[in-house]
C-alpha positions as semicolon CSV with decimal commas, in nm:
position;residue;x (nm);y (nm);z (nm)
1;M;0,000;0,000;0,000
2;D;0,124;0,344;-0,084
3;E;0,219;0,569;0,204
4;Y;0,033;0,893;0,252
5;D;0,184;1,204;0,401
6;S;-0,157;1,344;0,500
7;L;-0,481;1,198;0,617
8;T;-0,665;1,418;0,367
9;E;-0,520;1,215;0,081
10;A;-0,679;0,889;0,197
11;V;-1,033;0,756;0,227
12;F;-1,116;0,511;0,506
13;L;-1,420;0,288;0,483
14;V;-1,506;0,092;0,797
15;L;-1,784;-0,166;0,775
16;P;-1,925;-0,340;1,085
17;T;-1,892;-0,718;1,086
18;K;-2,168;-0,804;1,330
19;T;-2,526;-0,844;1,222
20;T;-2,795;-0,632;1,377
21;V;-3,064;-0,799;1,584
22;A;-3,428;-0,768;1,497
23;V;-3,604;-0,449;1,602
24;K;-3,939;-0,498;1,770
25;G;-4,224;-0,301;1,630
26;N;-4,531;-0,158;1,800
27;G;-4,739;-0,470;1,751
28;R;-4,852;-0,372;1,401
29;A;-4,524;-0,333;1,214
30;Q;-4,280;-0,601;1,107
31;G;-3,931;-0,573;1,250
32;R;-3,604;-0,638;1,076
33;P;-3,531;-1,012;1,033
34;A;-3,259;-1,149;1,262
35;S;-3,097;-1,331;0,973
36;F;-3,059;-1,012;0,772
37;K;-2,694;-0,926;0,714
38;A;-2,585;-0,565;0,745
39;D;-2,553;-0,430;0,394
40;H;-2,474;-0,061;0,412
41;F;-2,491;-0,020;0,036
42;K;-2,847;-0,142;0,016
43;L;-3,123;0,119;-0,026
44;D;-2,866;0,380;-0,137
45;G;-2,733;0,420;0,214
46;F;-3,069;0,464;0,390
47;Q;-3,040;0,331;0,745
48;Q;-3,271;0,277;1,038
49;L;-3,323;0,579;1,263
50;K;-3,255;0,469;1,618
51;D;-3,400;0,776;1,791
52;V;-3,754;0,660;1,707
53;N;-3,677;0,287;1,718
54;E;-3,772;0,266;1,350
55;P;-3,864;-0,071;1,201
56;W;-3,691;-0,188;0,885
57;G;-4,013;-0,161;0,686
58;A;-4,026;0,213;0,756
59;T;-3,668;0,249;0,626
60;E;-3,762;0,076;0,303
61;L;-4,070;0,298;0,276
62;R;-3,860;0,615;0,316
63;H;-3,630;0,496;0,035
64;E;-3,926;0,412;-0,187
65;L;-4,089;0,750;-0,127
66;F;-3,763;0,930;-0,204
67;N;-3,725;0,759;-0,542
68;R;-4,089;0,818;-0,627
69;E;-4,078;1,184;-0,525
70;W;-3,757;1,261;-0,709
71;D;-3,880;1,091;-1,026
72;L;-4,187;1,316;-1,008
73;I;-3,981;1,632;-0,948
74;S;-3,729;1,559;-1,223
75;S;-4,004;1,484;-1,475
76;R;-4,182;1,809;-1,386
77;I;-3,860;2,007;-1,427
78;E;-3,789;1,851;-1,764
79;H;-4,146;1,917;-1,872
80;V;-4,112;2,285;-1,777
81;M;-3,783;2,321;-1,966
82;L;-3,931;2,160;-2,276
83;N;-4,235;2,385;-2,269
84;M;-4,024;2,700;-2,238
85;N;-3,807;2,617;-2,540
86;T;-4,074;2,462;-2,764
87;I;-4,118;2,773;-2,981
88;V;-3,745;2,823;-3,035
89;L;-3,685;2,454;-3,104
90;S;-3,965;2,455;-3,359
91;A;-3,805;2,756;-3,533
92;I;-3,467;2,577;-3,543
93;Y;-3,634;2,265;-3,681
94;H;-3,798;2,455;-3,967
95;F;-3,477;2,649;-4,036
96;V;-3,282;2,328;-4,086
97;G;-3,564;2,172;-4,289
98;S;-3,581;2,468;-4,531
99;A;-3,207;2,528;-4,556
100;Y;-3,168;2,338;-4,886
101;T;-3,383;2,320;-5,195
102;P;-3,366;2,025;-5,437
103;R;-3,031;1,974;-5,607
104;A;-3,158;2,089;-5,950
105;T;-3,246;2,428;-5,803
106;R;-2,918;2,467;-5,619
107;A;-2,708;2,380;-5,924
108;I;-2,792;2,702;-6,109
109;M;-2,680;2,926;-5,820
110;P;-2,326;3,064;-5,862
111;I;-2,264;3,109;-5,486
112;Q;-2,415;2,897;-5,211
113;E;-2,374;3,018;-4,855
114;L;-2,352;2,773;-4,568
115;P;-2,676;2,784;-4,363
116;T;-2,576;2,871;-4,007
117;G;-2,796;2,915;-3,701
118;L;-2,663;3,126;-3,415
119;I;-2,805;2,988;-3,090
120;F;-2,768;3,230;-2,799
121;A;-2,781;2,986;-2,510
122;G;-2,686;3,223;-2,227
123;I;-2,397;3,235;-1,984
124;N;-2,511;2,926;-1,790
125;V;-2,249;2,707;-1,958
126;P;-2,306;2,399;-1,735
127;D;-2,658;2,368;-1,877
128;H;-2,545;2,372;-2,240
129;D;-2,486;1,997;-2,258
130;L;-2,850;1,920;-2,182
131;L;-2,973;2,202;-2,405
132;F;-2,784;2,097;-2,718
133;Q;-2,871;1,731;-2,664
134;Q;-3,233;1,843;-2,656
135;I;-3,178;2,031;-2,984
136;A;-3,016;1,723;-3,139
137;R;-3,310;1,501;-3,037
138;T;-3,551;1,756;-3,183
139;L;-3,372;1,774;-3,519
140;S;-3,345;1,395;-3,537
141;S;-3,722;1,359;-3,502
142;P;-3,925;1,314;-3,822
143;T;-4,195;1,556;-3,700
144;P;-4,178;1,916;-3,575
145;P;-4,155;1,955;-3,197
146;T;-4,458;2,008;-2,976
147;A;-4,491;2,010;-2,598
148;E;-4,654;1,664;-2,598
149;T;-4,417;1,489;-2,836
150;M;-4,111;1,644;-2,675
151;F;-4,218;1,536;-2,329
152;A;-4,294;1,186;-2,456
153;N;-3,945;1,160;-2,607
154;A;-3,769;1,332;-2,317
155;A;-3,657;1,002;-2,164
156;T;-3,483;0,899;-2,486
157;S;-3,109;0,887;-2,446
158;W;-2,873;1,080;-2,672
159;S;-2,739;0,767;-2,841
160;D;-3,090;0,635;-2,905
161;A;-3,204;0,971;-3,039
162;V;-2,931;1,013;-3,298
163;G;-2,853;0,647;-3,358
164;G;-3,193;0,514;-3,454
165;S;-3,311;0,361;-3,776
166;A;-3,317;0,531;-4,112
167;E;-3,692;0,575;-4,086
168;Q;-3,662;0,757;-3,753
169;N;-3,385;0,991;-3,872
170;A;-3,498;1,026;-4,232
171;R;-3,456;1,402;-4,261
172;N;-3,160;1,517;-4,049
173;H;-2,848;1,355;-3,909
174;V;-2,693;1,544;-3,620
175;V;-2,352;1,551;-3,451
176;I;-2,224;1,769;-3,167
177;L;-1,870;1,907;-3,163
178;Q;-1,711;2,031;-2,841
179;S;-1,389;2,225;-2,807
180;K;-1,232;1,961;-2,581
181;D;-1,251;1,709;-2,869
182;C;-1,139;1,952;-3,143
183;S;-0,798;2,084;-3,045
184;N;-0,688;2,104;-3,411
185;L;-0,829;2,060;-3,760
186;K;-0,751;1,689;-3,778
187;T;-0,928;1,603;-3,452
188;A;-1,227;1,822;-3,545
189;Q;-1,279;1,642;-3,876
190;K;-1,217;1,307;-3,710
191;S;-1,477;1,375;-3,439
192;M;-1,738;1,482;-3,694
193;I;-1,680;1,190;-3,933
194;E;-1,673;0,927;-3,658
195;Q;-1,999;1,055;-3,513
196;F;-2,174;1,050;-3,851
197;L;-2,042;0,703;-3,935
198;G;-2,131;0,581;-3,587
199;L;-2,501;0,658;-3,626
200;G;-2,559;0,306;-3,757
201;I;-2,811;0,412;-4,020
202;A;-2,945;0,126;-4,231
203;G;-2,813;0,130;-4,587
204;A;-2,511;0,352;-4,518
205;V;-2,171;0,200;-4,600
206;N;-1,861;0,275;-4,397
207;P;-1,582;0,345;-4,649
208;L;-1,316;0,268;-4,388
209;E;-1,432;-0,095;-4,378
210;G;-1,422;-0,145;-4,756
211;G;-1,050;-0,202;-4,785
212;L;-0,971;0,152;-4,903
213;K;-0,666;0,316;-4,749
214;L;-0,836;0,633;-4,621
215;Q;-0,773;0,820;-4,298
216;N;-1,058;0,861;-4,054
217;Y;-1,029;1,239;-4,083
218;D;-1,049;1,252;-4,463
219;M;-1,360;1,429;-4,597
220;I;-1,375;1,179;-4,884
221;V;-1,483;0,921;-4,626
222;L;-1,780;1,134;-4,528
223;E;-1,863;1,207;-4,893
224;R;-1,873;0,838;-4,990
225;W;-2,073;0,754;-4,677
226;Y;-2,330;1,021;-4,762
227;Q;-2,350;0,904;-5,124
228;S;-2,420;0,545;-5,011
229;L;-2,686;0,679;-4,776
230;C;-2,858;0,869;-5,059
231;D;-2,839;0,567;-5,290
232;A;-2,998;0,344;-5,026
233;R;-3,278;0,592;-4,967
234;G;-3,326;0,635;-5,342
235;R;-3,395;0,265;-5,375
236;Q;-3,649;0,273;-5,091
237;H;-3,820;0,604;-5,171
238;S;-3,894;0,818;-5,472
239;D;-3,623;1,022;-5,636
240;K;-3,818;1,342;-5,574
241;E;-3,778;1,312;-5,197
242;K;-3,540;1,560;-5,039
243;P;-3,201;1,410;-4,946
244;P;-3,103;1,407;-4,578
245;T;-2,923;1,705;-4,422
246;L;-2,609;1,679;-4,209
247;V;-2,631;1,910;-3,907
248;V;-2,311;2,004;-3,725
249;I;-2,360;2,163;-3,381
250;V;-2,063;2,363;-3,254
251;Q;-2,161;2,368;-2,889
252;D;-1,911;2,613;-2,733
253;F;-1,805;2,854;-3,007
254;E;-1,605;3,086;-2,778
255;S;-1,387;2,798;-2,651
256;F;-1,282;2,673;-2,996
257;D;-0,945;2,754;-3,144
258;Q;-1,035;3,021;-3,399
259;D;-0,782;2,912;-3,662
260;T;-0,912;2,557;-3,643
261;L;-1,269;2,673;-3,675
262;Q;-1,189;2,896;-3,974
263;D;-1,028;2,610;-4,167
264;F;-1,304;2,369;-4,067
265;I;-1,581;2,600;-4,194
266;T;-1,392;2,667;-4,518
267;I;-1,347;2,295;-4,590
268;C;-1,713;2,215;-4,520
269;S;-1,815;2,504;-4,747
270;N;-1,608;2,358;-5,031
271;Y;-1,791;2,024;-4,995
272;Q;-2,132;2,188;-4,981
273;D;-2,223;2,099;-5,341
274;R;-2,185;1,730;-5,252
275;I;-2,276;1,726;-4,881
276;P;-2,557;1,954;-4,753
277;F;-2,414;2,089;-4,428
278;V;-2,605;2,302;-4,177
279;F;-2,412;2,458;-3,890
280;L;-2,552;2,553;-3,549
281;M;-2,319;2,772;-3,344
282;G;-2,370;2,786;-2,969
283;L;-2,290;3,133;-2,833
284;A;-2,279;3,211;-2,462
285;T;-2,214;3,585;-2,499
286;S;-2,313;3,791;-2,803
287;I;-2,271;3,820;-3,180
288;D;-1,950;4,017;-3,123
289;A;-1,773;3,693;-3,033
290;M;-1,835;3,561;-3,384
291;H;-1,719;3,879;-3,556
292;Q;-1,404;3,885;-3,346
293;G;-1,325;3,516;-3,394
294;L;-1,386;3,480;-3,768
295;P;-1,245;3,697;-4,050
296;K;-1,467;3,850;-4,316
297;S;-1,358;3,590;-4,571
298;V;-1,511;3,316;-4,354
299;L;-1,812;3,515;-4,243
300;S;-1,899;3,573;-4,609
301;L;-1,943;3,197;-4,648
302;L;-2,217;3,183;-4,382
303;Q;-2,588;3,258;-4,410
304;T;-2,676;3,327;-4,048
305;R;-2,998;3,339;-3,850
306;K;-3,034;3,414;-3,478
307;F;-3,218;3,202;-3,221
308;Q;-3,254;3,325;-2,862
309;M;-3,310;3,056;-2,601
310;Q;-3,492;3,127;-2,276
311;Q;-3,280;3,289;-2,006
312;S;-3,190;3,070;-1,711
313;S;-3,351;3,310;-1,461
314;E;-3,685;3,274;-1,642
315;C;-3,645;2,897;-1,636
316;L;-3,579;2,907;-1,262
317;T;-3,894;3,113;-1,201
318;A;-4,100;2,869;-1,409
319;I;-3,958;2,571;-1,215
320;I;-4,036;2,730;-0,877
321;D;-4,387;2,815;-0,993
322;D;-4,459;2,462;-1,116
323;L;-4,307;2,272;-0,823
324;F;-4,382;2,490;-0,522
325;V;-4,645;2,753;-0,606
326;Q;-4,868;2,500;-0,783
327;A;-4,759;2,235;-0,527
328;N;-4,685;1,965;-0,783
329;A;-4,407;1,838;-0,556
330;G;-4,475;1,636;-0,242
331;V;-4,175;1,778;-0,057
332;M;-4,179;2,156;-0,028
333;V;-3,885;2,385;0,051
334;G;-3,898;2,633;0,336
335;P;-3,799;3,000;0,311
336;L;-3,437;2,974;0,430
337;P;-3,340;2,672;0,213
338;L;-3,514;2,830;-0,087
339;K;-3,326;3,155;-0,031
340;Q;-3,002;2,956;-0,017
341;L;-3,088;2,780;-0,344
342;I;-3,169;3,107;-0,522
343;D;-2,856;3,279;-0,386
344;Q;-2,636;2,997;-0,512
345;F;-2,803;3,022;-0,850
346;M;-2,777;3,402;-0,878
347;H;-2,428;3,449;-0,735
348;Y;-2,240;3,162;-0,900
349;N;-2,311;3,037;-1,250
350;F;-2,686;3,081;-1,328
351;S;-2,700;2,707;-1,378
352;V;-3,039;2,539;-1,371
353;G;-2,858;2,206;-1,351
354;G;-2,682;2,322;-1,035
355;F;-3,015;2,428;-0,887
356;V;-3,163;2,085;-0,967
357;A;-2,863;1,908;-0,809
358;N;-2,898;2,110;-0,488
359;L;-3,271;2,045;-0,486
360;K;-3,208;1,671;-0,515
361;Y;-2,979;1,688;-0,214
362;I;-3,257;1,860;-0,016
363;V;-3,512;1,594;-0,110
364;M;-3,268;1,314;-0,031
365;H;-3,177;1,461;0,310
366;H;-3,545;1,516;0,392
367;F;-3,620;1,144;0,350
368;Y;-3,284;1,025;0,482
369;A;-3,289;1,194;0,825
370;N;-3,658;1,269;0,892
371;P;-3,844;0,977;1,055
372;L;-4,179;1,145;0,981
373;S;-4,104;1,153;0,607
374;I;-4,296;0,825;0,574
375;L;-4,605;1,050;0,590
376;C;-4,494;1,250;0,280
377;D;-4,731;1,063;0,054
378;R;-4,982;1,258;-0,154
379;S;-5,220;0,959;-0,140
380;L;-5,199;0,919;0,240
381;S;-5,519;0,774;0,386
382;T;-5,633;0,569;0,680
383;E;-5,549;0,255;0,478
384;S;-5,187;0,355;0,404
385;K;-4,918;0,123;0,527
386;A;-4,716;0,419;0,658
387;L;-4,954;0,443;0,955
388;D;-4,869;0,085;1,053
389;F;-4,503;0,178;1,102
390;L;-4,572;0,463;1,346
391;G;-4,437;0,399;1,694
392;K;-4,403;0,579;2,022
393;G;-4,106;0,780;1,894
394;H;-4,299;0,899;1,588
395;F;-4,592;1,017;1,801
396;D;-4,357;1,205;2,033
397;H;-4,202;1,381;1,733
398;I;-4,545;1,476;1,599
399;R;-4,658;1,619;1,932
400;M;-4,342;1,832;1,954
401;L;-4,406;2,002;1,620
402;P;-4,489;2,374;1,667
403;S;-4,768;2,361;1,408
404;F;-4,928;2,065;1,587
405;Q;-4,908;2,244;1,921
406;R;-5,080;2,551;1,775
407;Y;-5,348;2,324;1,632
408;V;-5,410;2,165;1,972
409;E;-5,428;2,508;2,137
410;S;-5,695;2,614;1,888
411;K;-5,891;2,298;1,970
412;L;-5,879;2,375;2,343
413;K;-6,127;2,659;2,291
414;S;-6,360;2,489;2,044
415;D;-6,339;2,120;2,146
416;P;-6,131;2,046;2,461
417;Q;-6,204;1,672;2,446
418;V;-6,050;1,639;2,099
419;A;-5,745;1,834;2,214
420;E;-5,698;1,598;2,507
421;M;-5,728;1,290;2,287
422;L;-5,474;1,431;2,040
423;L;-5,223;1,459;2,323
424;L;-5,291;1,130;2,502
425;D;-5,444;0,882;2,257
426;D;-5,206;0,744;1,991
427;E;-5,483;0,555;1,811
428;F;-5,693;0,869;1,778
429;L;-5,393;1,068;1,656
430;T;-5,323;0,803;1,395
431;L;-5,673;0,846;1,254
432;Q;-5,636;1,226;1,248
433;I;-5,303;1,231;1,059
434;P;-5,452;1,162;0,709
435;E;-5,709;1,437;0,766
436;M;-5,434;1,684;0,859
437;A;-5,231;1,586;0,551
438;Q;-5,535;1,635;0,327
439;G;-5,594;1,974;0,490
440;L;-5,242;2,078;0,395
441;Q;-5,304;1,970;0,035
442;A;-5,626;2,175;0,030
443;Y;-5,428;2,472;0,161
444;H;-5,181;2,434;-0,127
445;R;-5,458;2,426;-0,387
446;N;-5,630;2,735;-0,250
447;F;-5,297;2,912;-0,209
448;A;-5,203;2,845;-0,572
449;L;-5,535;2,984;-0,700
450;V;-5,533;3,303;-0,491
451;F;-5,161;3,357;-0,554
452;D;-5,224;3,339;-0,929
453;F;-5,507;3,587;-0,883
454;L;-5,270;3,823;-0,701
455;W;-5,028;3,795;-0,994
456;F;-5,319;3,858;-1,234
457;L;-5,415;4,164;-1,030
458;Q;-5,061;4,300;-1,039
459;S;-5,037;4,251;-1,414
460;R;-5,349;4,467;-1,465
461;F;-5,161;4,784;-1,375
462;S;-4,862;4,927;-1,558
463;I;-4,735;5,122;-1,258
464;S;-4,396;4,979;-1,162
465;V;-4,404;5,107;-0,803
466;L;-4,386;4,814;-0,560
467;K;-4,414;4,563;-0,844
468;K;-4,238;4,236;-0,762
469;S;-4,153;3,923;-0,954
470;K;-4,347;3,604;-0,901
471;R;-4,049;3,447;-0,730
472;A;-4,020;3,738;-0,484
473;L;-4,393;3,731;-0,404
474;Y;-4,377;3,358;-0,331
475;F;-4,079;3,406;-0,102
476;M;-4,275;3,671;0,089
477;A;-4,564;3,425;0,123
478;L;-4,330;3,158;0,263
479;E;-4,210;3,401;0,527
480;G;-4,567;3,501;0,610
481;A;-4,505;3,862;0,505
482;L;-4,738;3,877;0,205
483;T;-5,075;3,923;0,376
484;G;-5,119;4,285;0,477
485;S;-4,805;4,389;0,292
486;S;-4,761;4,722;0,118
487;N;-4,781;4,544;-0,220
488;I;-5,135;4,417;-0,161
489;T;-5,243;4,745;-0,001
490;F;-5,116;4,943;-0,300
491;L;-5,287;4,713;-0,551
492;L;-5,620;4,736;-0,369
493;S;-5,593;5,114;-0,360
494;L;-5,552;5,112;-0,739
495;V;-5,863;4,896;-0,768
496;R;-6,065;5,138;-0,557
497;K;-5,956;5,430;-0,777
498;M;-6,090;5,274;-1,099
499;N;-6,367;5,458;-1,279
500;S;-6,695;5,281;-1,345
501;N;-6,595;5,180;-1,700
502;N;-6,274;5,008;-1,595
503;M;-6,430;4,865;-1,281
504;M;-6,703;4,687;-1,478
505;L;-6,449;4,541;-1,722
506;F;-6,225;4,443;-1,431
507;M;-6,510;4,255;-1,260
508;E;-6,583;4,065;-1,581
509;D;-6,217;3,963;-1,606
510;C;-6,209;3,853;-1,240
511;V;-6,516;3,632;-1,286
512;Q;-6,365;3,485;-1,601
513;F;-6,038;3,416;-1,417
514;F;-6,207;3,218;-1,140
515;E;-6,429;3,030;-1,384
516;D;-6,125;2,922;-1,585
517;S;-5,945;2,822;-1,266
518;L;-6,244;2,617;-1,156
519;R;-6,242;2,428;-1,485
520;R;-5,870;2,355;-1,450
521;I;-5,916;2,199;-1,107
522;S;-6,224;1,998;-1,198
523;K;-6,046;1,680;-1,085
524;T;-5,966;1,806;-0,737
525;P;-6,165;1,705;-0,427
526;V;-6,516;1,845;-0,387
527;Q;-6,423;2,038;-0,073
528;S;-6,164;2,249;-0,256
529;R;-6,403;2,317;-0,544
530;N;-6,675;2,424;-0,300
531;T;-6,438;2,676;-0,142
532;I;-6,359;2,831;-0,480
533;E;-6,722;2,821;-0,590
534;T;-6,823;3,013;-0,278
535;E;-6,585;3,295;-0,361
536;L;-6,701;3,289;-0,722
537;V;-7,067;3,318;-0,622
538;T;-6,987;3,625;-0,411
539;L;-6,793;3,782;-0,696
540;R;-7,073;3,718;-0,945
541;S;-7,325;3,874;-0,708
542;I;-7,124;4,195;-0,683
543;R;-7,076;4,206;-1,059
544;D;-7,446;4,157;-1,133
545;R;-7,552;4,427;-0,886
546;M;-7,299;4,669;-1,031
547;A;-7,418;4,596;-1,385
548;A;-7,781;4,652;-1,280
549;L;-7,689;4,980;-1,115
550;L;-7,511;5,109;-1,423
551;D;-7,805;5,000;-1,641
552;V;-8,045;5,205;-1,429
553;V;-7,814;5,505;-1,439
554;S;-7,780;5,482;-1,817
555;E;-8,161;5,464;-1,871
556;D;-8,285;5,715;-1,613
557;S;-8,018;5,977;-1,562
558;V;-7,854;6,043;-1,896
559;T;-7,971;6,097;-2,252
560;S;-7,821;5,930;-2,558
561;S;-7,545;6,076;-2,768
562;S;-7,770;6,133;-3,073
563;E;-8,017;6,336;-2,866
564;I;-7,734;6,545;-2,727
565;E;-7,610;6,626;-3,078
566;D;-7,960;6,720;-3,202
567;N;-8,028;6,940;-2,900
568;E;-7,691;7,105;-2,934
569;E;-7,773;7,199;-3,296
570;Q;-8,113;7,338;-3,196
571;D;-7,963;7,532;-2,910
572;H;-7,703;7,677;-3,146
573;Q;-7,972;7,798;-3,389
574;Q;-8,187;7,936;-3,107
575;G;-7,887;8,112;-2,961
576;E;-7,810;8,282;-3,294
577;Q;-8,170;8,403;-3,325
578;E;-8,167;8,540;-2,971
579;Q;-7,837;8,708;-3,035
580;R;-7,974;8,887;-3,344
581;G;-8,276;8,996;-3,141
582;Q;-8,059;9,128;-2,864
583;E;-7,842;9,316;-3,114
584;H;-8,160;9,483;-3,242
585;K;-8,252;9,584;-2,886
586;A;-7,903;9,708;-2,824
587;E;-7,990;10,033;-3,003
588;T;-8,220;10,133;-2,715
589;T;-8,086;9,925;-2,418
590;P;-7,737;9,906;-2,264
591;S;-7,502;9,645;-2,399
592;D;-7,438;9,499;-2,052
593;N;-7,802;9,402;-2,006
594;A;-7,817;9,249;-2,355
595;T;-7,516;9,032;-2,298
596;T;-7,643;8,913;-1,960
597;T;-7,987;8,827;-2,098
598;A;-7,846;8,632;-2,399
599;S;-7,607;8,438;-2,178
600;S;-7,872;8,342;-1,928
601;S;-8,111;8,235;-2,207
602;R;-7,859;8,003;-2,368
603;T;-7,761;7,856;-2,032
604;T;-8,123;7,794;-1,937
605;A;-8,200;7,628;-2,272
606;I;-7,902;7,395;-2,258
607;A;-7,967;7,305;-1,896
608;S;-8,331;7,225;-1,969
609;T;-8,234;7,015;-2,272
610;F;-7,995;6,791;-2,075
611;G;-8,198;6,787;-1,757
612;R;-7,885;6,860;-1,554
613;N;-7,718;7,141;-1,370
614;S;-7,562;7,399;-1,599
615;N;-7,227;7,354;-1,424
616;T;-7,215;6,979;-1,502
617;P;-7,054;6,873;-1,834
618;S;-7,264;6,671;-2,078
619;T;-7,216;6,292;-2,067
620;F;-7,389;5,977;-2,173
621;V;-7,366;5,614;-2,055
622;K;-7,386;5,303;-2,268
623;K;-7,559;5,000;-2,131
624;R;-7,331;4,815;-1,884
625;K;-7,042;5,038;-1,986
626;L;-7,012;5,407;-1,908
627;V;-6,870;5,620;-2,188
628;S;-6,811;5,990;-2,127
629;L;-6,815;6,262;-2,386
630;K;-6,486;6,445;-2,387
631;A;-6,499;6,783;-2,224
632;N;-6,399;7,083;-2,425
633;E;-6,027;7,138;-2,420
634;G;-6,063;7,486;-2,274
635;E;-6,312;7,392;-1,997
636;G;-6,160;7,317;-1,659
637;R;-5,836;7,149;-1,565
638;Q;-5,722;6,853;-1,773
639;T;-5,512;6,673;-1,509
640;R;-5,573;6,309;-1,428
641;I;-5,715;6,382;-1,081
642;A;-5,948;6,646;-1,224
643;K;-6,078;6,400;-1,484
644;K;-6,136;6,136;-1,215
645;T;-6,328;6,393;-1,007
646;R;-6,550;6,488;-1,303
647;E;-6,620;6,120;-1,385
648;T;-6,729;6,053;-1,027
649;A;-6,950;6,362;-1,022
650;R;-7,141;6,241;-1,328
651;L;-7,317;5,968;-1,127
652;P;-7,632;6,082;-0,943
653;K;-7,601;6,105;-0,567
654;G;-7,812;5,797;-0,496
655;A;-7,627;5,585;-0,753
656;L;-7,293;5,717;-0,634
657;G;-7,359;5,597;-0,281
658;T;-7,462;5,249;-0,400
659;Y;-7,162;5,231;-0,630
660;T;-6,930;5,323;-0,342
661;L;-7,077;5,044;-0,130
662;L;-7,016;4,792;-0,411
663;V;-6,654;4,902;-0,444
664;S;-6,617;4,858;-0,068
665;E;-6,757;4,503;-0,098
666;I;-6,501;4,424;-0,369
667;D;-6,223;4,559;-0,151
668;E;-6,337;4,357;0,151
669;L;-6,372;4,040;-0,059
670;F;-6,017;4,065;-0,191
671;I;-5,875;4,144;0,155
672;R;-6,053;3,844;0,304
673;M;-5,929;3,615;0,025
674;F;-5,568;3,728;0,062
675;N;-5,574;3,709;0,443
676;T;-5,737;3,365;0,439
677;Y;-5,554;3,179;0,162
678;L;-5,213;3,350;0,148
679;V;-5,121;3,292;0,512
680;S;-4,796;3,115;0,592
681;H;-4,786;2,736;0,572
682;N;-4,684;2,730;0,939
683;Q;-5,049;2,784;1,032
684;T;-5,145;2,435;0,906
685;P;-5,076;2,128;1,125
686;L;-4,794;1,891;1,026
687;S;-4,644;2,147;0,788
688;E;-4,295;2,061;0,918
689;V;-4,341;1,708;0,786
690;F;-4,374;1,831;0,427
691;Y;-4,151;2,142;0,435
692;Y;-3,773;2,108;0,446
693;S;-3,631;2,383;0,666
694;Q;-3,275;2,279;0,758
695;V;-3,030;2,524;0,604
696;T;-2,712;2,449;0,804
697;I;-2,637;2,119;0,632
698;Q;-2,715;2,270;0,293
699;Q;-2,461;2,549;0,352
700;K;-2,192;2,291;0,429
């Protein structure tokens, strides 16, 4: 054995030799068999927790729940990433598919540029491997990408995606070049040729196996391979079918040796009349990197098109929204661990892959060290086997949870007998655990709906004051600082300041939002739907009363626009006649009296025509939507506050009081919804079982 100068250079693994005796259960659970040999590599290192005297069946259940939960989380993350890039991937797919016309058309063109797509993948370089493999799978598919087909093929490995049959990869054949494998021109050509020849496409002949003395980096090898591929496809399909395209993905353009890349592009351009190449350049920075790395003579050979992938920060927000806001994950993350995850993402490398790796560690540690994690089952019921593994130690842990203690204290006032049984009777507590877990799931569903409504409410206003991102709002909700915050207060003040036109439209949009949300959760339990339906009924009632009020105002208080125009014309003619009469009287009466009389006559006529005070501007109201005639530019102040004041004054006093009461009801409804459904998760019993809150181990 080699000698080590320092203990840090060695790894010591000590395995116990004695077997562990059987652990007695609580009468319902099966203990660990006495003949079982200690295998510390079984169950991925999951071991029995001695502080609760855990049976071996509970250890196996924790391991099973961890694998099930992480499979769910990873599939959700991959689904989110695919959905975010579907539009861009579809554009890349159609760009490659339309890069070449039939050979007869291309032959008459004197100069043929090399089709090149510039993919701006962002500065999160660690995520580029997964991104470009996703692009390669998309281009190797015979159909354009959609969210459903991409998610169905997401589990396909890279080798299976690009190494399938000729029917699967009939249109495009894709290879990925990385700078670590292309240190010079020879290795770059060798890597490309070997990847194309290694696809294993039916009908393609490997020229290196035919006895010809050719080097594996010679472009003639690739030319003869492509010709055999076209001949094989010509025998199987019609001659009019488009020949396959060879796609070369340069993953990390900035890391390539620029001289090598210049020569490589020039050589591929010279073979373009025999081999239809399409290049995809991965750029982490900007287009300036390409102009600085390639001379004009090489750039003139490229026909470029830009593709902007989604930024990693937007992907992170979408992942947090899907997993935690919508509660699609069984294990949730508390405020301090989530802050640590986001800080590591923002302050290091903007890597979504790094965020996912840290999240996996959190999920693993939650099931590895938490004896109550056997209850982290979304389908937990009174028939679940997890309840059979609960022992005295588990019940003691449950009764020490702060959320459980608050729940018992609330029961002391309403039902003291139930509170006593929760503290003393283990059987009764066992029956109450599934109900508490289902209550937490109902809290998550209601929270997701009202939180989305808060985001919808914020998006209605263009004022940037106190506007926060969805990720920041969720973090405030985790800390319990969202209800009663200045953000909600400011948004509600903007709602109260709406005029009647905008308020009616806003109420219609709110009702439509809750109706759509109710349809989306049609498969949820009836209790959650009843809660949402109750709020929707209240909202509809306010909307209908407001619509009826505005209908009455429009019919009784205000004339139509056509009548206003006709009366204005009559008043104008009558005013001219009176003015001529007054001018005739002016020969015998003072001019001051004439002017006063004419003015008062016109004012009286106009006021009587509109049935309103002479100081009130003329308006009219459409049915269920108030529309105001614009005031004359020279009449009164034209500031925003002055306009709001005039719009409010147009409603009659009785209608104005009723309208104010309806606005107050809307304000109270929204405040009650936010204060009820956006409270912190700590208010629900057993929240510590489902929320990971240990940040010390994560920092290490």
